[in-house]
mmCIF file of C-alpha atoms in Angstrom:
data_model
loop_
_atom_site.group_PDB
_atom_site.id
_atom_site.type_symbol
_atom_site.label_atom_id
_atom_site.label_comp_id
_atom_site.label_asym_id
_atom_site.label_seq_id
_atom_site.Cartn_x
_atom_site.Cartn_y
_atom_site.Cartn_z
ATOM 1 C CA UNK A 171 0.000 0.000 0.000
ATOM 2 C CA UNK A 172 1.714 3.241 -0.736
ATOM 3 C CA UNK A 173 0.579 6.695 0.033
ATOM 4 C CA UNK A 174 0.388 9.088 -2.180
ATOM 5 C CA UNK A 175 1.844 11.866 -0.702
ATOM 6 C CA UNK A 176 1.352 14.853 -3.351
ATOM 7 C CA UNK A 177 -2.307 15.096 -4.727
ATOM 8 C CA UNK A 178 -5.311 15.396 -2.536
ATOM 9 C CA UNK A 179 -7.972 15.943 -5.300
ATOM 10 C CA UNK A 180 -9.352 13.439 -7.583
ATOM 11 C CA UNK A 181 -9.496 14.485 -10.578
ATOM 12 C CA UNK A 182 -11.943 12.177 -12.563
ATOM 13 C CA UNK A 183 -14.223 9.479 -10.616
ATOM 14 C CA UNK A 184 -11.776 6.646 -12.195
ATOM 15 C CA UNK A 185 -8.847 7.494 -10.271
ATOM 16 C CA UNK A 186 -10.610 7.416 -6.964
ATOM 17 C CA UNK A 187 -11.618 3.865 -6.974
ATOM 18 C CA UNK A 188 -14.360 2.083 -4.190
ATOM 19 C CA UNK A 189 -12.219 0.036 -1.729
ATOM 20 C CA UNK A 190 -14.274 -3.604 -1.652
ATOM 21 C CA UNK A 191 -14.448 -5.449 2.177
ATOM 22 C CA UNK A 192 -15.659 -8.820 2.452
ATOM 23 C CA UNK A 193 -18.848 -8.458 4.174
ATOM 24 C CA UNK A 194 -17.783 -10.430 7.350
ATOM 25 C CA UNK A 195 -14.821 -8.397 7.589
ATOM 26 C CA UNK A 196 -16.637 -5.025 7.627
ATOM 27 C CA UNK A 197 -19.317 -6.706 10.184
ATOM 28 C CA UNK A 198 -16.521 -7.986 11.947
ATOM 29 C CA UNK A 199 -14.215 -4.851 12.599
ATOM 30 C CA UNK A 200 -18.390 -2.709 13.205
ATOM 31 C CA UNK A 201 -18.776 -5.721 16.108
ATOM 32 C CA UNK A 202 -15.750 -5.518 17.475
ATOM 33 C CA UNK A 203 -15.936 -1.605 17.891
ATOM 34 C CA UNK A 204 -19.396 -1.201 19.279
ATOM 35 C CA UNK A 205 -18.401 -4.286 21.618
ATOM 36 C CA UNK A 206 -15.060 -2.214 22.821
ATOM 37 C CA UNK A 207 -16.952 0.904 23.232
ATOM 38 C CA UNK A 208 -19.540 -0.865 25.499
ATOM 39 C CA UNK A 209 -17.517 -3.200 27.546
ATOM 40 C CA UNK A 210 -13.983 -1.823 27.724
ATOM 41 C CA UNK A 211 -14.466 1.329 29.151
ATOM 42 C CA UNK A 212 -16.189 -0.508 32.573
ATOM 43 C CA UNK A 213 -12.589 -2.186 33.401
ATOM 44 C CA UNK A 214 -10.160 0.654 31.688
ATOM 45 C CA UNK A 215 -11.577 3.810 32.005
ATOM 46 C CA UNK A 216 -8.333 5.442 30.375
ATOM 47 C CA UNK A 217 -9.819 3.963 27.432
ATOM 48 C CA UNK A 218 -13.572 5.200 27.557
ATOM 49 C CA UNK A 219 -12.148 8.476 25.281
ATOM 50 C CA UNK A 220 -11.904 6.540 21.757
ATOM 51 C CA UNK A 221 -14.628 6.528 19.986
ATOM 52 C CA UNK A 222 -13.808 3.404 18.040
ATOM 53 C CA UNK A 223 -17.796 3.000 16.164
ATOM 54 C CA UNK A 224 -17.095 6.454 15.054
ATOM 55 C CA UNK A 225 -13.858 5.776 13.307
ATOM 56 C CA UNK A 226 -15.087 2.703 11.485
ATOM 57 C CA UNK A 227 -17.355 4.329 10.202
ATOM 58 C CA UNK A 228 -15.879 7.228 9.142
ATOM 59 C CA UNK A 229 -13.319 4.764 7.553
ATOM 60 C CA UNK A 230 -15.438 3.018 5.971
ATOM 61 C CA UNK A 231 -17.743 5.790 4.417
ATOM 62 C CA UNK A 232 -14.058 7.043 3.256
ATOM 63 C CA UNK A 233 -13.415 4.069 1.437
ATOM 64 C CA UNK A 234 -16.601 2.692 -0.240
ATOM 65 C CA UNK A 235 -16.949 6.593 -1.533
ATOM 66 C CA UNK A 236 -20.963 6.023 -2.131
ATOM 67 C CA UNK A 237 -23.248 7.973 0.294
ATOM 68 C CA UNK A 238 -26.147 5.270 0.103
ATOM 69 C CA UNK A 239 -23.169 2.588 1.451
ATOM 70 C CA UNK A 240 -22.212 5.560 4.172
ATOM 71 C CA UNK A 241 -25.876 6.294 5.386
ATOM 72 C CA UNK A 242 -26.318 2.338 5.969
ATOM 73 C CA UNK A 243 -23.175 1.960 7.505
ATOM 74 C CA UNK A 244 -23.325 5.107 10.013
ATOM 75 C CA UNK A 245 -26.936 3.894 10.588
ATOM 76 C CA UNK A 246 -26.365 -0.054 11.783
ATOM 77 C CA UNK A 247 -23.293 0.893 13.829
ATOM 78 C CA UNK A 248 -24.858 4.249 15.133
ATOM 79 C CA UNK A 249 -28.410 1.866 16.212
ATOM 80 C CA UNK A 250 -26.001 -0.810 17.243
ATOM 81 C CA UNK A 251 -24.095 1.381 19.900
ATOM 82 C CA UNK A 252 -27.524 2.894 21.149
ATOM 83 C CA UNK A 253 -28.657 -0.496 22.149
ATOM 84 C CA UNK A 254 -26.147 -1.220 24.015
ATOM 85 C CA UNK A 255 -25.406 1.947 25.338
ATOM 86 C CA UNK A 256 -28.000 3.831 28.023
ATOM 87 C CA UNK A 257 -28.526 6.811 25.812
ATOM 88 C CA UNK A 258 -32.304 7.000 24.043
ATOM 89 C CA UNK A 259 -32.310 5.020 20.679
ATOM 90 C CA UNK A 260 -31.458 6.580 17.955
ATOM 91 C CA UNK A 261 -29.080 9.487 19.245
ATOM 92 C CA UNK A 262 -25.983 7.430 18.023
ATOM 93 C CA UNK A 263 -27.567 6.573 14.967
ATOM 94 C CA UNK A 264 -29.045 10.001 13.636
ATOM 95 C CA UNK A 265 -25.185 11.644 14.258
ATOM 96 C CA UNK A 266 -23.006 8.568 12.750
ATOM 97 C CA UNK A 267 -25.698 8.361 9.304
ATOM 98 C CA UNK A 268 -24.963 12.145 9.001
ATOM 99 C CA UNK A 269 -21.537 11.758 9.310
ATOM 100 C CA UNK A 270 -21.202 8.674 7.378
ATOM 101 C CA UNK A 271 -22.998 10.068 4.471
ATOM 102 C CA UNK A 272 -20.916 13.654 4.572
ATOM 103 C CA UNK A 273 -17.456 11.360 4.925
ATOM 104 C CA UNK A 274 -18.634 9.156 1.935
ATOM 105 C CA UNK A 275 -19.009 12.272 0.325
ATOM 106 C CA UNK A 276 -15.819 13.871 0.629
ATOM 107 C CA UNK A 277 -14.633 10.613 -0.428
ATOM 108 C CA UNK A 278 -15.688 10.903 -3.993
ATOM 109 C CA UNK A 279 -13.917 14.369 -4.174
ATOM 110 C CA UNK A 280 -10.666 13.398 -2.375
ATOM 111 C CA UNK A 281 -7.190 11.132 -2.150
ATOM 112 C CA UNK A 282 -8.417 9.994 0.978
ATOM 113 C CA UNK A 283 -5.123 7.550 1.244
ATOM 114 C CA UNK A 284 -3.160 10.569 2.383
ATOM 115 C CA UNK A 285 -2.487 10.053 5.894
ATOM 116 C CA UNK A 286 -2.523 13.823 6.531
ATOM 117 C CA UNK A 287 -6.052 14.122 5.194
ATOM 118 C CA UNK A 288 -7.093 10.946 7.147
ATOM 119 C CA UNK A 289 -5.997 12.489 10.378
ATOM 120 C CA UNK A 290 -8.113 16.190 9.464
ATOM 121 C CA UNK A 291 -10.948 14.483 8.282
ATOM 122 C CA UNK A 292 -11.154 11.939 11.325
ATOM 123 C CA UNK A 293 -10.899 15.186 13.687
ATOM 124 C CA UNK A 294 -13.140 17.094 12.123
ATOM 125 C CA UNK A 295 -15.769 14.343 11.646
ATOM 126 C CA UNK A 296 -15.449 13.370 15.740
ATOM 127 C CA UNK A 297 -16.295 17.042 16.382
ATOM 128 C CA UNK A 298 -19.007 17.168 14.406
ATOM 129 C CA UNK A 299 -20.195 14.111 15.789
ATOM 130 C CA UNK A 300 -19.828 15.629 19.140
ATOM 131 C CA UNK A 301 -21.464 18.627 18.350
ATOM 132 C CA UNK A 302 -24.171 17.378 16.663
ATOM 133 C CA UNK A 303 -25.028 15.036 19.301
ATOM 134 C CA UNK A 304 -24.899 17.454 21.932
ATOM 135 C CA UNK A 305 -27.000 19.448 20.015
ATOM 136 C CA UNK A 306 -29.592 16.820 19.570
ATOM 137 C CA UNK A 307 -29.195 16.092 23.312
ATOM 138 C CA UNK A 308 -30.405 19.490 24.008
ATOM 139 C CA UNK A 309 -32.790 20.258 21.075
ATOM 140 C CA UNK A 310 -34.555 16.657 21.199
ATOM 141 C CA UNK A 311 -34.540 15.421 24.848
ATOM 142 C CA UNK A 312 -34.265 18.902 26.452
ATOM 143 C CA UNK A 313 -31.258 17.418 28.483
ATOM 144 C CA UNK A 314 -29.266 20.913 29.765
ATOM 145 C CA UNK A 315 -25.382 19.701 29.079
ATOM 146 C CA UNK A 316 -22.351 21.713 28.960
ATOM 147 C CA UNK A 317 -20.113 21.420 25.981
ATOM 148 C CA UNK A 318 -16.835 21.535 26.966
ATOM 149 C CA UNK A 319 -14.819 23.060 23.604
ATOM 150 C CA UNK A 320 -10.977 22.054 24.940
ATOM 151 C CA UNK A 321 -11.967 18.773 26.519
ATOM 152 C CA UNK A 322 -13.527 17.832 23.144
ATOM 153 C CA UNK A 323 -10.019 19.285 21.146
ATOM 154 C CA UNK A 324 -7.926 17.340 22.803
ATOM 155 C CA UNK A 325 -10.206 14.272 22.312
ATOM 156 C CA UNK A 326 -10.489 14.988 18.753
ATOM 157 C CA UNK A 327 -6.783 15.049 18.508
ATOM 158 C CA UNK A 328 -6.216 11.587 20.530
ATOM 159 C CA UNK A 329 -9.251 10.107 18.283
ATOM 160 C CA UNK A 330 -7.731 11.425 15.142
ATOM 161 C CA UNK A 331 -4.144 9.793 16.242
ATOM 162 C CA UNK A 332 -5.781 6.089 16.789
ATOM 163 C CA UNK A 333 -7.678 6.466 13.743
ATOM 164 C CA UNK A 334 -5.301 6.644 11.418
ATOM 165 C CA UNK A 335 -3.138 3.901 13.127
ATOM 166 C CA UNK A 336 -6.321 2.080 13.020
ATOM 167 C CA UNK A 337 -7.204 3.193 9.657
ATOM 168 C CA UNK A 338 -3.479 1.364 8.239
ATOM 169 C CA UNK A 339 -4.463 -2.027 10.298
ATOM 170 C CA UNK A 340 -7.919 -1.672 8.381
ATOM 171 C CA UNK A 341 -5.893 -1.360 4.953
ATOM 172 C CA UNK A 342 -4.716 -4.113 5.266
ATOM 173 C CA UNK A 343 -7.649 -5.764 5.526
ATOM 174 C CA UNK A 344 -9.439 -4.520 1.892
ATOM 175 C CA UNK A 345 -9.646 -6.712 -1.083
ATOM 176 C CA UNK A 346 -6.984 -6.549 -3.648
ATOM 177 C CA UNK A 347 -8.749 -5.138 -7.245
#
């Protein structure tokens, strides 16, 4: 897998082809996430700051570059960690379809191999995630939450960091074209 390290633009559709999963795989690595955000956080609470649902799907909606694919996939995994979580249904899943379908999106415009872009992108997608649900928290179930603006930085930053570490495990993982 090499990087390209010089264009960020597409410019025709061809050159910015759909990664394919296997569609265990892609269940697989959703599972696993939604499973770590729910249980690991209640033995390592150091851990309960990654967002791990959130950056497979942002990956995900990156890589299949179609915002029908991005909508589903935001919307299982988004449903998915609201049934396990104690949060009312449907919270998760209205914030990671929106940003599922905007990530698929930018997809179809950009390199979205560049490592540099990966890490904006995944920062900018957890705080709009963030703000959006706190938003929805406030407009929807009238719930009066502060939203802390350097708290959420600094966890978009360590977010952004394990996704794209993440993000070159899960490249490993695609189907060779």
């Amino acid at each position: 897998m090499s990087y390209s390290g010089e264009r960020i633009l597409l410019s025709s559709e061809r050159e910015g082809r759909i990664s394919r999963f296997r569609v265990w795989i892609m269940l697989g690595v959703a599972l696993a996430a939604i499973l770590f955000q729910a249980y690991i956080p209640l033995f390592f609470q150091f851990l309960g700051f990654l967002e791990l649902p959130l950056l497979v799907v942002v990956y995900f909606a990156l890589m299949r570059r179609d915002q029908v694919a991005g909508l589903f996939i935001g919307a299982v995994v988004g449903l998915a960690q609201d049934s396990l979580s104690r949060n009312p249904l449907g919270m998760f899943g209205i914030a990671k379809t929106l940003v599922g379908y905007f990530a698929s999106s930018i997809g179809l415009r950009l390199d979205v191999d560049n490592v540099a872009l990966r890490f904006v992108l995944t920062f900018f997608f957890f705080l709009f995630h963030q703000f959006l649900y706190w938003v929805m928290a406030r407009a929807l179930l009238a719930q009066q939450i502060a939203l802390d603006v350097q708290k959420t930085l600094l966890l978009g930053l360590l977010n952004a960091v394990v996704g794209v570490s993440l993000y070159h495990f899960l490249d490993k993982l695609r189907e060779k074209s």
